[in-house]
């Protein structure tokens, strides 16, 4: 008897980001196969926003609503390139919102399945949102895209070559002094975000953008990997085509841990996502 074809992978578009965050559903409900690409790593570990987007695709294929409105990931162990499986389940479904949880696993060398991150999220339909927007937030003030510096300084570029080569990041010169050995000490990063292959932003790419800028400790002259402990993203609306503007600020660095508060604005000066993450400095930083 001929074997039935495997279900098609779940993803949108044909860019590198779509290909590398695609998940393939198994016949077991809520279970998806994924492949963690080496092209989205920094210092050998997969980027947290990239992993969040991958898990979010699997969860979105499990829930009845298409877009993450709020999503939180706890990073339990370092994720390396290679095969992975995402297990998702609904927690509650309603008319306008649904909530679910997902975990991404990899198999260790001894055959043990290790949980890498765990996600809890509420999904809805961004295209169904209506009403006025009332906000005191303002887009970050920064130079035009063409006047901002690339984010590939010596050392960091080598460590993040795959990740950075897939993005078009342009840092605000006011927060990029560390790239030439003159950190500003302001604990802030601002910059333009886009994909190197020209892919336009969508709700899933906002999850990547929330963790795409260099860590704020770089502005204090503290280099090196700053692993994420927890990351939460609130997606407020579908972004317009064009580059995104991102602002990330740290106000408290204590006992080796720091928070990063982020805002993401689209090309029409609309606040499309907000984020907060808790991260830690590497030992000895």
mmCIF file of C-alpha atoms in Angstrom, residues 122-225:
data_model
loop_
_atom_site.group_PDB
_atom_site.id
_atom_site.type_symbol
_atom_site.label_atom_id
_atom_site.label_comp_id
_atom_site.label_asym_id
_atom_site.label_seq_id
_atom_site.Cartn_x
_atom_site.Cartn_y
_atom_site.Cartn_z
ATOM 1 C CA UNK A 122 -2.678 34.051 23.690
ATOM 2 C CA UNK A 123 -3.610 34.305 20.012
ATOM 3 C CA UNK A 124 -6.188 36.379 18.157
ATOM 4 C CA UNK A 125 -6.762 37.969 14.768
ATOM 5 C CA UNK A 126 -4.854 41.235 14.241
ATOM 6 C CA UNK A 127 -6.840 41.943 11.095
ATOM 7 C CA UNK A 128 -10.076 41.997 13.109
ATOM 8 C CA UNK A 129 -8.914 44.773 15.476
ATOM 9 C CA UNK A 130 -10.795 48.058 15.172
ATOM 10 C CA UNK A 131 -11.029 51.299 17.125
ATOM 11 C CA UNK A 132 -8.917 54.339 17.845
ATOM 12 C CA UNK A 133 -5.352 54.143 19.135
ATOM 13 C CA UNK A 134 -4.614 56.220 22.220
ATOM 14 C CA UNK A 135 -0.981 56.286 23.279
ATOM 15 C CA UNK A 136 1.571 58.590 24.860
ATOM 16 C CA UNK A 137 4.385 56.600 23.243
ATOM 17 C CA UNK A 138 6.392 58.245 20.482
ATOM 18 C CA UNK A 139 8.651 56.695 17.831
ATOM 19 C CA UNK A 140 12.340 56.736 18.767
ATOM 20 C CA UNK A 141 14.201 59.739 17.454
ATOM 21 C CA UNK A 142 17.043 58.524 15.272
ATOM 22 C CA UNK A 143 18.732 59.364 11.970
ATOM 23 C CA UNK A 144 17.364 58.072 8.669
ATOM 24 C CA UNK A 145 18.163 54.498 7.702
ATOM 25 C CA UNK A 146 20.939 55.446 5.290
ATOM 26 C CA UNK A 147 22.752 57.457 8.001
ATOM 27 C CA UNK A 148 22.847 54.635 10.557
ATOM 28 C CA UNK A 149 25.776 52.261 11.038
ATOM 29 C CA UNK A 150 25.761 48.553 10.304
ATOM 30 C CA UNK A 151 25.962 46.221 13.320
ATOM 31 C CA UNK A 152 28.967 44.103 12.378
ATOM 32 C CA UNK A 153 31.930 45.236 14.503
ATOM 33 C CA UNK A 154 35.037 43.081 14.687
ATOM 34 C CA UNK A 155 34.613 40.092 17.003
ATOM 35 C CA UNK A 156 30.831 40.355 17.282
ATOM 36 C CA UNK A 157 30.525 40.005 13.521
ATOM 37 C CA UNK A 158 32.580 36.813 13.588
ATOM 38 C CA UNK A 159 30.541 35.313 16.434
ATOM 39 C CA UNK A 160 27.224 36.252 14.863
ATOM 40 C CA UNK A 161 28.104 36.003 11.214
ATOM 41 C CA UNK A 162 25.221 33.705 10.236
ATOM 42 C CA UNK A 163 22.585 35.617 12.201
ATOM 43 C CA UNK A 164 23.747 39.080 11.129
ATOM 44 C CA UNK A 165 24.143 38.110 7.485
ATOM 45 C CA UNK A 166 20.414 37.315 7.339
ATOM 46 C CA UNK A 167 19.392 40.691 8.728
ATOM 47 C CA UNK A 168 19.764 44.279 7.623
ATOM 48 C CA UNK A 169 20.410 46.027 10.951
ATOM 49 C CA UNK A 170 21.405 49.673 11.057
ATOM 50 C CA UNK A 171 22.295 51.056 14.490
ATOM 51 C CA UNK A 172 21.694 54.632 15.572
ATOM 52 C CA UNK A 173 25.211 56.155 15.794
ATOM 53 C CA UNK A 174 24.281 57.599 19.214
ATOM 54 C CA UNK A 175 24.029 54.052 20.612
ATOM 55 C CA UNK A 176 26.758 52.463 18.471
ATOM 56 C CA UNK A 177 29.890 53.990 20.018
ATOM 57 C CA UNK A 178 30.865 50.573 21.362
ATOM 58 C CA UNK A 179 31.464 49.394 17.788
ATOM 59 C CA UNK A 180 34.518 51.668 17.626
ATOM 60 C CA UNK A 181 35.653 51.225 21.230
ATOM 61 C CA UNK A 182 33.751 54.206 22.692
ATOM 62 C CA UNK A 183 30.669 52.890 24.546
ATOM 63 C CA UNK A 184 28.221 55.617 25.488
ATOM 64 C CA UNK A 185 27.225 54.238 28.897
ATOM 65 C CA UNK A 186 23.532 54.851 28.324
ATOM 66 C CA UNK A 187 22.342 51.213 28.420
ATOM 67 C CA UNK A 188 20.243 51.733 25.295
ATOM 68 C CA UNK A 189 20.157 50.418 21.730
ATOM 69 C CA UNK A 190 18.271 51.912 18.819
ATOM 70 C CA UNK A 191 18.276 50.836 15.221
ATOM 71 C CA UNK A 192 16.519 49.925 12.000
ATOM 72 C CA UNK A 193 15.545 46.294 11.382
ATOM 73 C CA UNK A 194 14.939 44.483 8.120
ATOM 74 C CA UNK A 195 15.749 41.199 6.374
ATOM 75 C CA UNK A 196 18.756 40.970 4.067
ATOM 76 C CA UNK A 197 16.656 39.150 1.453
ATOM 77 C CA UNK A 198 14.076 41.939 1.387
ATOM 78 C CA UNK A 199 11.302 40.021 3.153
ATOM 79 C CA UNK A 200 8.666 42.386 4.544
ATOM 80 C CA UNK A 201 7.771 42.282 8.258
ATOM 81 C CA UNK A 202 4.781 40.361 9.570
ATOM 82 C CA UNK A 203 3.534 39.421 13.065
ATOM 83 C CA UNK A 204 5.916 36.446 13.383
ATOM 84 C CA UNK A 205 8.949 38.467 12.353
ATOM 85 C CA UNK A 206 8.178 40.896 15.201
ATOM 86 C CA UNK A 207 9.088 38.089 17.611
ATOM 87 C CA UNK A 208 12.524 37.908 16.026
ATOM 88 C CA UNK A 209 12.898 41.697 15.937
ATOM 89 C CA UNK A 210 12.261 41.867 19.687
ATOM 90 C CA UNK A 211 15.552 40.028 20.257
ATOM 91 C CA UNK A 212 17.579 41.215 17.266
ATOM 92 C CA UNK A 213 19.514 44.277 18.436
ATOM 93 C CA UNK A 214 22.879 43.888 20.204
ATOM 94 C CA UNK A 215 22.535 43.632 24.009
ATOM 95 C CA UNK A 216 22.381 46.898 25.954
ATOM 96 C CA UNK A 217 25.452 45.991 28.110
ATOM 97 C CA UNK A 218 27.551 46.590 24.978
ATOM 98 C CA UNK A 219 26.812 50.294 25.516
ATOM 99 C CA UNK A 220 28.511 49.926 28.925
ATOM 100 C CA UNK A 221 31.600 48.373 27.379
ATOM 101 C CA UNK A 222 30.604 44.847 28.509
ATOM 102 C CA UNK A 223 31.010 42.539 25.478
ATOM 103 C CA UNK A 224 29.987 38.923 25.026
ATOM 104 C CA UNK A 225 26.937 36.731 24.962
#
